[in-house]
XYZ file of C-alpha atoms in Angstrom:
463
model
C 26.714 -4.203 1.050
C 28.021 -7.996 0.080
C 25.456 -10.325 -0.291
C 25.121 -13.160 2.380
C 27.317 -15.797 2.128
C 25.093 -18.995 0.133
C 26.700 -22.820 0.491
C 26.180 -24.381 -2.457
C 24.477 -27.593 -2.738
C 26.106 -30.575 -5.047
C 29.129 -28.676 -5.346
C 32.899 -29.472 -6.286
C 34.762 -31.955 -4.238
C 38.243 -31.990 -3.486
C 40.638 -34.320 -5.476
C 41.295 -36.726 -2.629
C 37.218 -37.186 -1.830
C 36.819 -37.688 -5.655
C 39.329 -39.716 -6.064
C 38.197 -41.679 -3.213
C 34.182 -42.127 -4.490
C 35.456 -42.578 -8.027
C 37.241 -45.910 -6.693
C 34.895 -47.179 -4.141
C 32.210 -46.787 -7.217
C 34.041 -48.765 -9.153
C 33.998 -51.702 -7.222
C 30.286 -51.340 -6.270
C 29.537 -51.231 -10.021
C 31.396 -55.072 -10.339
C 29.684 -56.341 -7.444
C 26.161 -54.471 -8.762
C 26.767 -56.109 -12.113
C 27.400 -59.464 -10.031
C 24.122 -59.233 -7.506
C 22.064 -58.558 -10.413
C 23.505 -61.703 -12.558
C 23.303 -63.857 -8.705
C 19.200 -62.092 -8.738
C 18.365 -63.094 -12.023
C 20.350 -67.039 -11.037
C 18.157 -67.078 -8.083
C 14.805 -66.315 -10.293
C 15.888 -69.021 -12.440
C 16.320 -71.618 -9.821
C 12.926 -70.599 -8.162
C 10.872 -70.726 -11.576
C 12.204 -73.838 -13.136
C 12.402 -77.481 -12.395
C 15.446 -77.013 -10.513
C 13.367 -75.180 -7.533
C 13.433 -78.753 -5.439
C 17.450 -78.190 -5.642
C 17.507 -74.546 -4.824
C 15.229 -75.352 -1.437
C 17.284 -77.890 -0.521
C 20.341 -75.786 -0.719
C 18.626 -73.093 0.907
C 17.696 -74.982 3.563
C 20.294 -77.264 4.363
C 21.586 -76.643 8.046
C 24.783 -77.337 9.322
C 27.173 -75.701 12.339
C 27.528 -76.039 16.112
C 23.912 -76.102 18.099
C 25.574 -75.195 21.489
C 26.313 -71.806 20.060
C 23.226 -71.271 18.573
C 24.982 -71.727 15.020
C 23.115 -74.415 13.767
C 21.703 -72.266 10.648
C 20.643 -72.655 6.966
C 22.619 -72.076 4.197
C 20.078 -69.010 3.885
C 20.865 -67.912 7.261
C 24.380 -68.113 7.105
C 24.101 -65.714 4.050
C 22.250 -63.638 5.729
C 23.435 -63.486 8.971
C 27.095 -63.931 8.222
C 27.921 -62.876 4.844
C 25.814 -59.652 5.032
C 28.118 -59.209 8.343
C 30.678 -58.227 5.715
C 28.709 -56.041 4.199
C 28.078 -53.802 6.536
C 31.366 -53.878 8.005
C 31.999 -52.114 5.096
C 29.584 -49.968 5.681
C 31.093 -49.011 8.785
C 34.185 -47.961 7.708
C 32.372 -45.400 4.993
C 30.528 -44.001 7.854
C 33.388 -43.465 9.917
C 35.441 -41.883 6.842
C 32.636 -39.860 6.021
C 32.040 -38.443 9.432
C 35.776 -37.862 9.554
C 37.111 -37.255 5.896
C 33.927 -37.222 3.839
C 30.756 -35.055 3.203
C 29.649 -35.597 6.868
C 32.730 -33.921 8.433
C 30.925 -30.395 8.493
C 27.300 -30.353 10.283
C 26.404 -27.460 8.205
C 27.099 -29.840 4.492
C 26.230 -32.597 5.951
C 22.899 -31.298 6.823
C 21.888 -31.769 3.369
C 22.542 -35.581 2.050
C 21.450 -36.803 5.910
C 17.964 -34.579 5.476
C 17.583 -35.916 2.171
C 18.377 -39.202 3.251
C 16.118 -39.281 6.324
C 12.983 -38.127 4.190
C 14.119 -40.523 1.472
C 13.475 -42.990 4.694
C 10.557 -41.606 6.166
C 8.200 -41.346 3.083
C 8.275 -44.553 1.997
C 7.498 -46.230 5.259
C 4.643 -43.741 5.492
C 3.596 -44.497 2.198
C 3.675 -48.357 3.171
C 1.767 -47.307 6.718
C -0.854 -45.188 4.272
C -1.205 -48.135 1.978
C -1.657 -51.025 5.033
C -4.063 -48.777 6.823
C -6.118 -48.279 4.441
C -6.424 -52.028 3.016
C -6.212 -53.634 6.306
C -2.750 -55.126 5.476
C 0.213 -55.830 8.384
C 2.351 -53.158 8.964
C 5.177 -55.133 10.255
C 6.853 -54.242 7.021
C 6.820 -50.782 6.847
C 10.590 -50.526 6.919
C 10.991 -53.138 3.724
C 10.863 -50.218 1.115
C 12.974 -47.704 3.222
C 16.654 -49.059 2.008
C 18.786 -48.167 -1.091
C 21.210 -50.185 -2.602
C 24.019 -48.499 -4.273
C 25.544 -51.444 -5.954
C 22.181 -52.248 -7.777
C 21.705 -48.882 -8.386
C 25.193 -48.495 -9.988
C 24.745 -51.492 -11.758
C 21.412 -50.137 -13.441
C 24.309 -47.200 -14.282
C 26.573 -49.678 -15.896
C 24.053 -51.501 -18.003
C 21.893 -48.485 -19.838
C 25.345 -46.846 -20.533
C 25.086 -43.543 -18.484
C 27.494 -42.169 -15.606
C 26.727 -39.213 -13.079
C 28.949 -36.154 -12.675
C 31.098 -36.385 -9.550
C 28.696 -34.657 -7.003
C 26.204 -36.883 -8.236
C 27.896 -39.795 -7.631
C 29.015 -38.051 -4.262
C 25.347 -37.186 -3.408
C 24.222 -40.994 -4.216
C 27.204 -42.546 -2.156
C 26.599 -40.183 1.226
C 22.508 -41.046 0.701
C 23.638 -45.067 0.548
C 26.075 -44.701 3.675
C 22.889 -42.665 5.759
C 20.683 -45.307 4.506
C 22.874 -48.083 5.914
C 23.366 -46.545 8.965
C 19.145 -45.896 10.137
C 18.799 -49.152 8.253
C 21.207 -50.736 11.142
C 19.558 -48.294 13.910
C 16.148 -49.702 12.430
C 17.127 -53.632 13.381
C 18.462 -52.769 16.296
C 15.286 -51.025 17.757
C 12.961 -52.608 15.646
C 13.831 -56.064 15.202
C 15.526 -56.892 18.572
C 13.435 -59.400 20.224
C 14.587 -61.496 23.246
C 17.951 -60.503 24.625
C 20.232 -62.955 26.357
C 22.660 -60.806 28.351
C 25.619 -62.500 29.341
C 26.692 -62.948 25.281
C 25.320 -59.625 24.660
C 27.927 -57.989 27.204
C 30.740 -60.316 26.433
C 29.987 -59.263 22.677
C 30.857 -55.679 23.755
C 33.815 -56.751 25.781
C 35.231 -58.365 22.595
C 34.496 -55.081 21.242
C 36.251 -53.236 23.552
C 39.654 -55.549 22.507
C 39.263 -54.826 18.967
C 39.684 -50.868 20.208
C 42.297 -51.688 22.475
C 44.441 -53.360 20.009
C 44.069 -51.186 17.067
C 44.153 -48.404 19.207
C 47.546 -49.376 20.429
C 48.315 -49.870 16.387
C 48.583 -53.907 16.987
C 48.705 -55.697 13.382
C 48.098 -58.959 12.057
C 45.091 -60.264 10.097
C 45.351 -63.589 12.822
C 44.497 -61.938 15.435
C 41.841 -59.109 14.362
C 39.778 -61.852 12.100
C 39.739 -64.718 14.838
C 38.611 -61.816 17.321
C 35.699 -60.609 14.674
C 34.511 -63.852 14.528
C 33.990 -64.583 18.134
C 32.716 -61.180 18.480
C 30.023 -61.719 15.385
C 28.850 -64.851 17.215
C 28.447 -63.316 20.413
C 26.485 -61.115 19.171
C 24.396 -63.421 17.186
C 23.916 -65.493 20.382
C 22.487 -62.258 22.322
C 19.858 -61.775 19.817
C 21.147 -58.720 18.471
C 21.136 -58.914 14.820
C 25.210 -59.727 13.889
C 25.489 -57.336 11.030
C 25.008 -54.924 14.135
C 28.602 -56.194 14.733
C 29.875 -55.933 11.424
C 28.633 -51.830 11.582
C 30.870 -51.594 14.613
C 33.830 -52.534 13.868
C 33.781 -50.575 10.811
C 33.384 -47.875 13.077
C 36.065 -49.065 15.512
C 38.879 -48.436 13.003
C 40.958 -45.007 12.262
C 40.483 -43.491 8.826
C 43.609 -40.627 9.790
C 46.899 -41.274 8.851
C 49.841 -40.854 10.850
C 53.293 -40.158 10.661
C 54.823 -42.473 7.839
C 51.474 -43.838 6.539
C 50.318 -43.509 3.313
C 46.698 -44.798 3.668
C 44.702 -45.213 6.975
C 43.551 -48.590 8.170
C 40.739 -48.518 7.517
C 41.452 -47.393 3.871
C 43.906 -49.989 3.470
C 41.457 -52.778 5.235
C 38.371 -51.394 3.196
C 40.429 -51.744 -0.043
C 41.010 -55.368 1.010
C 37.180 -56.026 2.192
C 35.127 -54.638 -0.088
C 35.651 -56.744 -3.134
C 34.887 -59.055 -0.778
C 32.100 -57.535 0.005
C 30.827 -56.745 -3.167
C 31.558 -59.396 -5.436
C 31.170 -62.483 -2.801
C 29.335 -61.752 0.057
C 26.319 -59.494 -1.040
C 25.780 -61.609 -4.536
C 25.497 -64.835 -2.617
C 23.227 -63.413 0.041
C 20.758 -61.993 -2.590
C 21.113 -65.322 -4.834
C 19.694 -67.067 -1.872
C 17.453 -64.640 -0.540
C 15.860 -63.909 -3.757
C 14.510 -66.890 -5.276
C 10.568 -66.531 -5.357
C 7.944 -67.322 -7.625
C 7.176 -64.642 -10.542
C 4.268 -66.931 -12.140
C 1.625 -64.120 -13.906
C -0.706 -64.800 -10.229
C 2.430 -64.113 -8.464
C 2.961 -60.944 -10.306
C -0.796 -59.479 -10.529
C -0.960 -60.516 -6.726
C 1.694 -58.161 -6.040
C -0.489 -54.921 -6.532
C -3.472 -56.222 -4.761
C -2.016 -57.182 -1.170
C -1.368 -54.158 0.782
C 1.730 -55.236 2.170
C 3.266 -55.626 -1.356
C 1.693 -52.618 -3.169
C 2.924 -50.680 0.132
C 6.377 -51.566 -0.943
C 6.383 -51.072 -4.524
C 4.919 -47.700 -3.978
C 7.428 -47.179 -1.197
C 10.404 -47.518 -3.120
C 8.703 -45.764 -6.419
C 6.717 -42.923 -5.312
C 7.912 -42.819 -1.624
C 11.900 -42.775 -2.383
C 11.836 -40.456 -4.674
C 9.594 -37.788 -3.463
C 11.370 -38.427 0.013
C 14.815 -38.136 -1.198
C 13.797 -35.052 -3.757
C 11.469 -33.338 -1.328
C 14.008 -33.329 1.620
C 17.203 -32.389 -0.784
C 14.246 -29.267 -1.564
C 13.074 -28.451 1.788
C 16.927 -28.369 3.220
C 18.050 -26.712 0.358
C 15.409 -23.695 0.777
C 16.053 -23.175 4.563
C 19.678 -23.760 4.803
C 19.913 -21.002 1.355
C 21.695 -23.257 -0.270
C 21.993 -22.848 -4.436
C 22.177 -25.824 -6.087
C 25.125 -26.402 -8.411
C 24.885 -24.065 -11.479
C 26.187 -26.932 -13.508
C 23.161 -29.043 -12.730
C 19.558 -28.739 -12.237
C 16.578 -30.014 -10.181
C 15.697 -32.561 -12.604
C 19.327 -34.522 -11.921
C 18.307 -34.296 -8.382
C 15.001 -36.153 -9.008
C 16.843 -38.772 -11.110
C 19.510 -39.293 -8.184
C 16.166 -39.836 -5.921
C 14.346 -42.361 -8.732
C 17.449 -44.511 -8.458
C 17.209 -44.214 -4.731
C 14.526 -45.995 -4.840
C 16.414 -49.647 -6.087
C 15.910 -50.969 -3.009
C 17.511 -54.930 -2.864
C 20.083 -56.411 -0.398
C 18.761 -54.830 2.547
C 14.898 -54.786 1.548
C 15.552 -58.446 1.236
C 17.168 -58.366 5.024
C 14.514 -56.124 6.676
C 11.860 -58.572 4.863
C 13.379 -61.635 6.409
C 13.052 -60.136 9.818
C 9.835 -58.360 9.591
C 7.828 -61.410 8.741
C 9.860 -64.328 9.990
C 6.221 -66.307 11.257
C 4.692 -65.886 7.980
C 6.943 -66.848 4.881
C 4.648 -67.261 2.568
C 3.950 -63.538 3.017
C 7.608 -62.714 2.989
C 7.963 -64.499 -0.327
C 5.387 -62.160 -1.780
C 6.953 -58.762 -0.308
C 10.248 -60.092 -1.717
C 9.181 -60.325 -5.345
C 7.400 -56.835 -4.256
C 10.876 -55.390 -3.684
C 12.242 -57.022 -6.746
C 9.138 -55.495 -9.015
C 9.612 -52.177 -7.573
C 13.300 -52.173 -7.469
C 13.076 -52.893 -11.261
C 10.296 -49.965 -11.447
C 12.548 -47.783 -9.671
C 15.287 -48.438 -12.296
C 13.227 -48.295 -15.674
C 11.793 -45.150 -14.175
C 15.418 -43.568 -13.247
C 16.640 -44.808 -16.376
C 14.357 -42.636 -18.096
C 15.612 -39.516 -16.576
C 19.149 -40.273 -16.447
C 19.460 -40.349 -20.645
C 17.115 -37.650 -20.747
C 20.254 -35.639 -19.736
C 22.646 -38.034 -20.614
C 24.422 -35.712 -23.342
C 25.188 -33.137 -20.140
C 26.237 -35.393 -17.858
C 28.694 -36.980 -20.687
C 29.550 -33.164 -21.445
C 29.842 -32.692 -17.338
C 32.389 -35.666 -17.008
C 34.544 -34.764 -19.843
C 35.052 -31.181 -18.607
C 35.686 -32.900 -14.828
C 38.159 -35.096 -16.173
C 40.148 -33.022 -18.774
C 43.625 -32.669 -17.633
C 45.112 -30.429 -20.750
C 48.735 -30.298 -19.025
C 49.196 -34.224 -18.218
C 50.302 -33.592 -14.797
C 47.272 -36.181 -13.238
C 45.598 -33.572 -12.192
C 41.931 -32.580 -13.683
C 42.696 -28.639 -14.757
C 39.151 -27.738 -12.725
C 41.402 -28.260 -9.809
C 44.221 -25.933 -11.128
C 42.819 -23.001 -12.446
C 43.698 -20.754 -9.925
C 47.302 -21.761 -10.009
C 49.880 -19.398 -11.671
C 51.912 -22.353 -12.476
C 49.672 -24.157 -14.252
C 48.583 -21.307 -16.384
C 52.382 -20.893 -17.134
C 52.676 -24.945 -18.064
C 49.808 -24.361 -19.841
C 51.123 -21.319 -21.917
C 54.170 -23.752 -22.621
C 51.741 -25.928 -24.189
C 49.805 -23.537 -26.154
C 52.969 -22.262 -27.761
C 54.454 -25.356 -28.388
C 51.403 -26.472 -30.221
C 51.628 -22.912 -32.234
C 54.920 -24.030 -33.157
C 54.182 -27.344 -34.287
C 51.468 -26.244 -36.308
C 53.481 -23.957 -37.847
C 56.169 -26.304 -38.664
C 53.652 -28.584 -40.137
C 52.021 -25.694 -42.162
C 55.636 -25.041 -43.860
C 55.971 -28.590 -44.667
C 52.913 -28.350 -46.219
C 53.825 -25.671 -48.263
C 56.935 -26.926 -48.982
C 55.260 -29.782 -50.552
C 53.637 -27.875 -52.517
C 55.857 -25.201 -54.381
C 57.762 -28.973 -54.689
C 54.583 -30.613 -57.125
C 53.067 -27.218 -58.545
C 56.736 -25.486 -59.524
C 58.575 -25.831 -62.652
C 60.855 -28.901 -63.711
């Protein structure tokens, strides 16, 4: 009798998907290396004599007051750049649901599981931590975010990379996170609504549909049209990154009949530098600015609130994202890759834990009456976030050798036809192109071994 049928967890890709994550990594790792060089700017302005300047920058309001868009410079980062961001983040959900890792229920089951408890443990580690030292708990959802760009930045700079299901697994965790991290402002962070702009917000959504559903084009029309629909938004007291998220998920990621790319593959290509090199860096170079004096630091792990969240994103991450890639592993009778092992599944989950641009956000919102308080839980993220990483780091060159071993083999492409051979091996014809090769290279070494020989009889033989 066969055995059952077993999925395997972390497997192979196909080309297209890896192709896909290989280039949307790429630009996250720019932007990454950007946010942290904007973090460590911000920490600079906030710790030197230069702090009155940052403030005032920070601070300084400008825009129309009859539609509620009289903001800071702060605000406008947050509220408007970060709009960007996850308008980004959209579009990978929706290509993930529809072309990604989250297009089968029974694969996706995994990375959302592991995502979800990568979610849940921290804030109950927060909740534990709060309850127990008779801190708020209004920030329970601070430590539950990842961000891939800082995490692939932390990547970049200790000289490591991930094999491709790896970097697949820490991409699909990211776009989850996003995606409860927008559910969590909506639900959680959604004070007073005003209807009228509210429903007029999803009326303007309803044209963006229309017109790209009817495969209208022209950047004049769709940007002045996201705009108005952002502010709306803003104006109903939903947060507008909400509308940013929906867009993204407005657009088509399938191609039809004389298209080489999707829309939204061809508008993500165009946004996401954006995105990732202007938008996010700016937000967390204003956002992050706080006071790392030694009382600063010390204070962060004796306040509840802060000690919540550096033991959120360090313990509560990675047993989260580690237990629940376990747990669904076990029921589902999945086997995990046989090319890597549990350890590079804990690593993955340590560098879930960098939590940054959206930490910062969920701060900013959780403890909007008390900023003093928000200050603190903001250097808390940055001190864990940098625990996270040193931690991670740790792992990741601990098997660095196999994962440089794991990306060579991924990446060798013997024949020269752009296509890895992992993808080909059950292919007569490439075993045939192959052969072709193999003998030719005979040949040449044998020509180049008569040479040799040639040379010499020529020196050793008589005059």
């Amino acid at each position: 009798m066969a055995p059952p049928f077993r999925s395997t967890f972390l497997g192979r890709q196909s080309l297209p998907e890896r192709r896909f994550v290989t280039d949307a990594l790429r630009t996250e790792t720019v932007g990454g290396i950007l946010l942290l060089a904007a973090a460590v700017a911000a920490l600079l302005f906030a710790n030197t004599p230069l702090r009155d300047v940052y403030d005032d920058l920070r601070t300084f309001s400008f825009g129309p007051e009859a539609l509620h868009l009289h903001l800071s410079v702060a605000s406008w980062a947050k509220d408007g750049l970060l709009a960007i961001f996850f308008f980004v983040a959209g579009i990978e959900l929706k290509r993930e649901l529809v072309a990604g890792e989250l297009r089968d229920p029974k694969a996706a089951a995994l990375p959302v599981v592991a995502a979800l408890c990568g979610m849940v443990a921290p804030a109950l580690v927060y909740v534990a931590v709060n309850a127990a030292g008779g801190g708020s708990l209004d920030g329970w959802a601070v430590p539950t975010a990842t961000d891939i760009a800082f995490a692939l930045a932390v990547l970049a700079v200790i000289g490591t990379g991930l094999p491709a299901a790896l970097r697949a697994f820490l991409l699909t965790l990211a776009v989850v996170d996003d995606l409860f991290a927008v559910l969590i402002i909506v639900i959680f962070f959604t004070d007073e609504i005003a209807f009228l702009p509210l429903v007029l917000s999803f009326v303007g959504l309803a044209v963006f549909w229309l017109l790209h559903h009817e495969g209208v084009r022209g950047w004049y029309l769709y940007v002045p049209l996201a705009v108005v629909i952002w502010a709306l938004m803003h104006a109903g007291g939903v947060h507008p990154t909400v509308a940013g998220v929906a867009m993204g998920l407005i657009l088509r990621c399938t191609t039809r009949d004389g298209e080489e790319h999707s829309p939204a593959e061809h508008i993500e290509h165009l946004v996401r530098p954006l995105a990732a090199g202007v938008a996010v860096p700016l937000f967390a170079f204003f956002a992050a600015g706080v006071s790392v004096s030694g009382d600063a630091v010390s204070g962060v792990f004796t306040r509840p609130e802060t000690l919540g969240v550096v033991l959120g994103l360090v313990v509560g991450k990675t047993l989260g994202v580690f237990g629940g890639s376990w747990l669904a592993a076990r029921f589902t009778r999945a086997e995990l890759n046989e090319d890597l092992e549990w350890a590079d599944v804990l690593a993955v989950a340590s560098l879930a834990g960098i939590g940054f641009t959206v930490s910062l956000l969920i701060d900013e919102l959780a403890f909007t009456e008390d900023p003093v308080l928000s200050d603190r839980v903001k250097a808390a993220v940055l001190i864990g976030s940098l625990l996270a990483a040193v931690w991670a780091s740790i792992l990741l060159k601990w098997r660095n050798a196999r994962y440089r071993k794991l990306c060579a083999e991924e990446d060798l492409d013997e024949d020269l036809d752009g296509i890895p051979d992992i993808y080909e091996r059950d292919n007569p014809e490439y075993h045939l192109r192959m052969a072709a090769i193999l003998e030719a290279r005979a040949a040449e070494h044998r020509r180049l071994a008569e040479v040799a020989a040639a040379k010499d009889t020529g020196d050793h033989g008589p005059a």
